[in-house]
Amino acid sequence: AVTRGVKPDYPSSARSRRVEGRVIVRMVVETSGQPGQCSIHSANPQGYFEEAALDAARRMRFRPGTKAGKAVRTLVLLPFDFNLR
């Protein structure tokens, strides 16, 4: 679960071209709740929003997954939608 969400900055190059899109960030949520090993799983369109999504993902905090009552590292796919509305 997300305990501190971060809204990504809308890149000015995308805003000026009126481009909207979606990026899915793949990350490991560490036992501390901090994101680790962030990478791009998919981006549509490519080349506009990837860095903004990665930056936001790295600043977020999570409640780590648990197994048998203990916190464990968890693979997460986190979507970021970029809409001008």
mmCIF file with all atom_site columns, N, CA and C in Angstrom, residues 37-63:
data_model
loop_
_atom_site.group_PDB
_atom_site.id
_atom_site.type_symbol
_atom_site.label_atom_id
_atom_site.label_alt_id
_atom_site.label_comp_id
_atom_site.label_asym_id
_atom_site.label_entity_id
_atom_site.label_seq_id
_atom_site.pdbx_PDB_ins_code
_atom_site.Cartn_x
_atom_site.Cartn_y
_atom_site.Cartn_z
_atom_site.occupancy
_atom_site.B_iso_or_equiv
_atom_site.pdbx_formal_charge
_atom_site.auth_seq_id
_atom_site.auth_comp_id
_atom_site.auth_asym_id
_atom_site.auth_atom_id
_atom_site.pdbx_PDB_model_num
ATOM 1  N N  . GLN A 1 37 ? 15.430 -0.412 -6.975  1.00 0.00 ? 37 GLN A N  1
ATOM 2  C CA . GLN A 1 37 ? 15.485 -1.023 -8.302  1.00 0.00 ? 37 GLN A CA 1
ATOM 3  C C  . GLN A 1 37 ? 14.313 -0.590 -9.185  1.00 0.00 ? 37 GLN A C  1
ATOM 4  N N  . CYS A 1 38 ? 14.142 0.714  -9.363  1.00 0.00 ? 38 CYS A N  1
ATOM 5  C CA . CYS A 1 38 ? 13.072 1.244  -10.216 1.00 0.00 ? 38 CYS A CA 1
ATOM 6  C C  . CYS A 1 38 ? 13.506 1.197  -11.676 1.00 0.00 ? 38 CYS A C  1
ATOM 7  N N  . SER A 1 39 ? 12.604 0.752  -12.538 1.00 0.00 ? 39 SER A N  1
ATOM 8  C CA . SER A 1 39 ? 12.861 0.750  -13.980 1.00 0.00 ? 39 SER A CA 1
ATOM 9  C C  . SER A 1 39 ? 11.535 0.920  -14.714 1.00 0.00 ? 39 SER A C  1
ATOM 10 N N  . ILE A 1 40 ? 11.632 1.215  -15.991 1.00 0.00 ? 40 ILE A N  1
ATOM 11 C CA . ILE A 1 40 ? 10.427 1.380  -16.807 1.00 0.00 ? 40 ILE A CA 1
ATOM 12 C C  . ILE A 1 40 ? 9.960  0.013  -17.286 1.00 0.00 ? 40 ILE A C  1
ATOM 13 N N  . HIS A 1 41 ? 8.722  -0.317 -16.975 1.00 0.00 ? 41 HIS A N  1
ATOM 14 C CA . HIS A 1 41 ? 8.101  -1.552 -17.463 1.00 0.00 ? 41 HIS A CA 1
ATOM 15 C C  . HIS A 1 41 ? 7.488  -1.292 -18.844 1.00 0.00 ? 41 HIS A C  1
ATOM 16 N N  . SER A 1 42 ? 6.775  -0.157 -18.969 1.00 0.00 ? 42 SER A N  1
ATOM 17 C CA . SER A 1 42 ? 6.223  0.235  -20.266 1.00 0.00 ? 42 SER A CA 1
ATOM 18 C C  . SER A 1 42 ? 5.950  1.736  -20.251 1.00 0.00 ? 42 SER A C  1
ATOM 19 N N  . ALA A 1 43 ? 5.943  2.330  -21.442 1.00 0.00 ? 43 ALA A N  1
ATOM 20 C CA . ALA A 1 43 ? 5.651  3.758  -21.598 1.00 0.00 ? 43 ALA A CA 1
ATOM 21 C C  . ALA A 1 43 ? 4.945  3.957  -22.926 1.00 0.00 ? 43 ALA A C  1
ATOM 22 N N  . ASN A 1 44 ? 3.835  4.705  -22.876 1.00 0.00 ? 44 ASN A N  1
ATOM 23 C CA . ASN A 1 44 ? 3.083  4.981  -24.088 1.00 0.00 ? 44 ASN A CA 1
ATOM 24 C C  . ASN A 1 44 ? 2.584  6.420  -24.025 1.00 0.00 ? 44 ASN A C  1
ATOM 25 N N  . PRO A 1 45 ? 3.078  7.291  -24.910 1.00 0.00 ? 45 PRO A N  1
ATOM 26 C CA . PRO A 1 45 ? 4.131  7.079  -25.894 1.00 0.00 ? 45 PRO A CA 1
ATOM 27 C C  . PRO A 1 45 ? 5.502  7.085  -25.228 1.00 0.00 ? 45 PRO A C  1
ATOM 28 N N  . GLN A 1 46 ? 6.472  6.564  -25.913 1.00 0.00 ? 46 GLN A N  1
ATOM 29 C CA . GLN A 1 46 ? 7.833  6.525  -25.379 1.00 0.00 ? 46 GLN A CA 1
ATOM 30 C C  . GLN A 1 46 ? 8.513  7.876  -25.577 1.00 0.00 ? 46 GLN A C  1
ATOM 31 N N  . GLY A 1 47 ? 9.419  8.196  -24.637 1.00 0.00 ? 47 GLY A N  1
ATOM 32 C CA . GLY A 1 47 ? 10.264 9.364  -24.809 1.00 0.00 ? 47 GLY A CA 1
ATOM 33 C C  . GLY A 1 47 ? 9.772  10.649 -24.179 1.00 0.00 ? 47 GLY A C  1
ATOM 34 N N  . TYR A 1 48 ? 8.644  10.624 -23.457 1.00 0.00 ? 48 TYR A N  1
ATOM 35 C CA . TYR A 1 48 ? 8.120  11.853 -22.858 1.00 0.00 ? 48 TYR A CA 1
ATOM 36 C C  . TYR A 1 48 ? 8.101  11.819 -21.324 1.00 0.00 ? 48 TYR A C  1
ATOM 37 N N  . PHE A 1 49 ? 7.589  10.738 -20.753 1.00 0.00 ? 49 PHE A N  1
ATOM 38 C CA . PHE A 1 49 ? 7.220  10.744 -19.344 1.00 0.00 ? 49 PHE A CA 1
ATOM 39 C C  . PHE A 1 49 ? 8.063  9.844  -18.447 1.00 0.00 ? 49 PHE A C  1
ATOM 40 N N  . GLU A 1 50 ? 9.007  9.106  -19.002 1.00 0.00 ? 50 GLU A N  1
ATOM 41 C CA . GLU A 1 50 ? 9.731  8.095  -18.241 1.00 0.00 ? 50 GLU A CA 1
ATOM 42 C C  . GLU A 1 50 ? 10.492 8.683  -17.044 1.00 0.00 ? 50 GLU A C  1
ATOM 43 N N  . GLU A 1 51 ? 11.259 9.741  -17.268 1.00 0.00 ? 51 GLU A N  1
ATOM 44 C CA . GLU A 1 51 ? 12.059 10.308 -16.178 1.00 0.00 ? 51 GLU A CA 1
ATOM 45 C C  . GLU A 1 51 ? 11.189 10.887 -15.080 1.00 0.00 ? 51 GLU A C  1
ATOM 46 N N  . ALA A 1 52 ? 10.091 11.543 -15.451 1.00 0.00 ? 52 ALA A N  1
ATOM 47 C CA . ALA A 1 52 ? 9.177  12.119 -14.454 1.00 0.00 ? 52 ALA A CA 1
ATOM 48 C C  . ALA A 1 52 ? 8.548  11.012 -13.606 1.00 0.00 ? 52 ALA A C  1
ATOM 49 N N  . ALA A 1 53 ? 8.175  9.907  -14.243 1.00 0.00 ? 53 ALA A N  1
ATOM 50 C CA . ALA A 1 53 ? 7.577  8.792  -13.507 1.00 0.00 ? 53 ALA A CA 1
ATOM 51 C C  . ALA A 1 53 ? 8.589  8.139  -12.574 1.00 0.00 ? 53 ALA A C  1
ATOM 52 N N  . LEU A 1 54 ? 9.815  7.932  -13.043 1.00 0.00 ? 54 LEU A N  1
ATOM 53 C CA . LEU A 1 54 ? 10.854 7.344  -12.194 1.00 0.00 ? 54 LEU A CA 1
ATOM 54 C C  . LEU A 1 54 ? 11.169 8.243  -11.005 1.00 0.00 ? 54 LEU A C  1
ATOM 55 N N  . ASP A 1 55 ? 11.252 9.547  -11.240 1.00 0.00 ? 55 ASP A N  1
ATOM 56 C CA . ASP A 1 55 ? 11.538 10.488 -10.160 1.00 0.00 ? 55 ASP A CA 1
ATOM 57 C C  . ASP A 1 55 ? 10.438 10.440 -9.100  1.00 0.00 ? 55 ASP A C  1
ATOM 58 N N  . ALA A 1 56 ? 9.184  10.441 -9.520  1.00 0.00 ? 56 ALA A N  1
ATOM 59 C CA . ALA A 1 56 ? 8.068  10.374 -8.567  1.00 0.00 ? 56 ALA A CA 1
ATOM 60 C C  . ALA A 1 56 ? 8.087  9.046  -7.814  1.00 0.00 ? 56 ALA A C  1
ATOM 61 N N  . ALA A 1 57 ? 8.317  7.946  -8.519  1.00 0.00 ? 57 ALA A N  1
ATOM 62 C CA . ALA A 1 57 ? 8.315  6.618  -7.884  1.00 0.00 ? 57 ALA A CA 1
ATOM 63 C C  . ALA A 1 57 ? 9.384  6.531  -6.802  1.00 0.00 ? 57 ALA A C  1
ATOM 64 N N  . ARG A 1 58 ? 10.554 7.088  -7.069  1.00 0.00 ? 58 ARG A N  1
ATOM 65 C CA . ARG A 1 58 ? 11.660 7.023  -6.101  1.00 0.00 ? 58 ARG A CA 1
ATOM 66 C C  . ARG A 1 58 ? 11.375 7.828  -4.839  1.00 0.00 ? 58 ARG A C  1
ATOM 67 N N  . ARG A 1 59 ? 10.470 8.825  -4.924  1.00 0.00 ? 59 ARG A N  1
ATOM 68 C CA . ARG A 1 59 ? 10.154 9.660  -3.757  1.00 0.00 ? 59 ARG A CA 1
ATOM 69 C C  . ARG A 1 59 ? 8.958  9.128  -2.963  1.00 0.00 ? 59 ARG A C  1
ATOM 70 N N  . MET A 1 60 ? 8.301  8.101  -3.454  1.00 0.00 ? 60 MET A N  1
ATOM 71 C CA . MET A 1 60 ? 7.143  7.544  -2.766  1.00 0.00 ? 60 MET A CA 1
ATOM 72 C C  . MET A 1 60 ? 7.569  6.630  -1.618  1.00 0.00 ? 60 MET A C  1
ATOM 73 N N  . ARG A 1 61 ? 6.632  6.359  -0.721  1.00 0.00 ? 61 ARG A N  1
ATOM 74 C CA . ARG A 1 61 ? 6.860  5.413  0.371   1.00 0.00 ? 61 ARG A CA 1
ATOM 75 C C  . ARG A 1 61 ? 5.684  4.457  0.430   1.00 0.00 ? 61 ARG A C  1
ATOM 76 N N  . PHE A 1 62 ? 5.964  3.244  0.900   1.00 0.00 ? 62 PHE A N  1
ATOM 77 C CA . PHE A 1 62 ? 4.978  2.165  0.867   1.00 0.00 ? 62 PHE A CA 1
ATOM 78 C C  . PHE A 1 62 ? 4.937  1.408  2.194   1.00 0.00 ? 62 PHE A C  1
ATOM 79 N N  . ARG A 1 63 ? 3.841  0.716  2.416   1.00 0.00 ? 63 ARG A N  1
ATOM 80 C CA . ARG A 1 63 ? 3.793  -0.275 3.480   1.00 0.00 ? 63 ARG A CA 1
ATOM 81 C C  . ARG A 1 63 ? 4.286  -1.559 2.825   1.00 0.00 ? 63 ARG A C  1
#
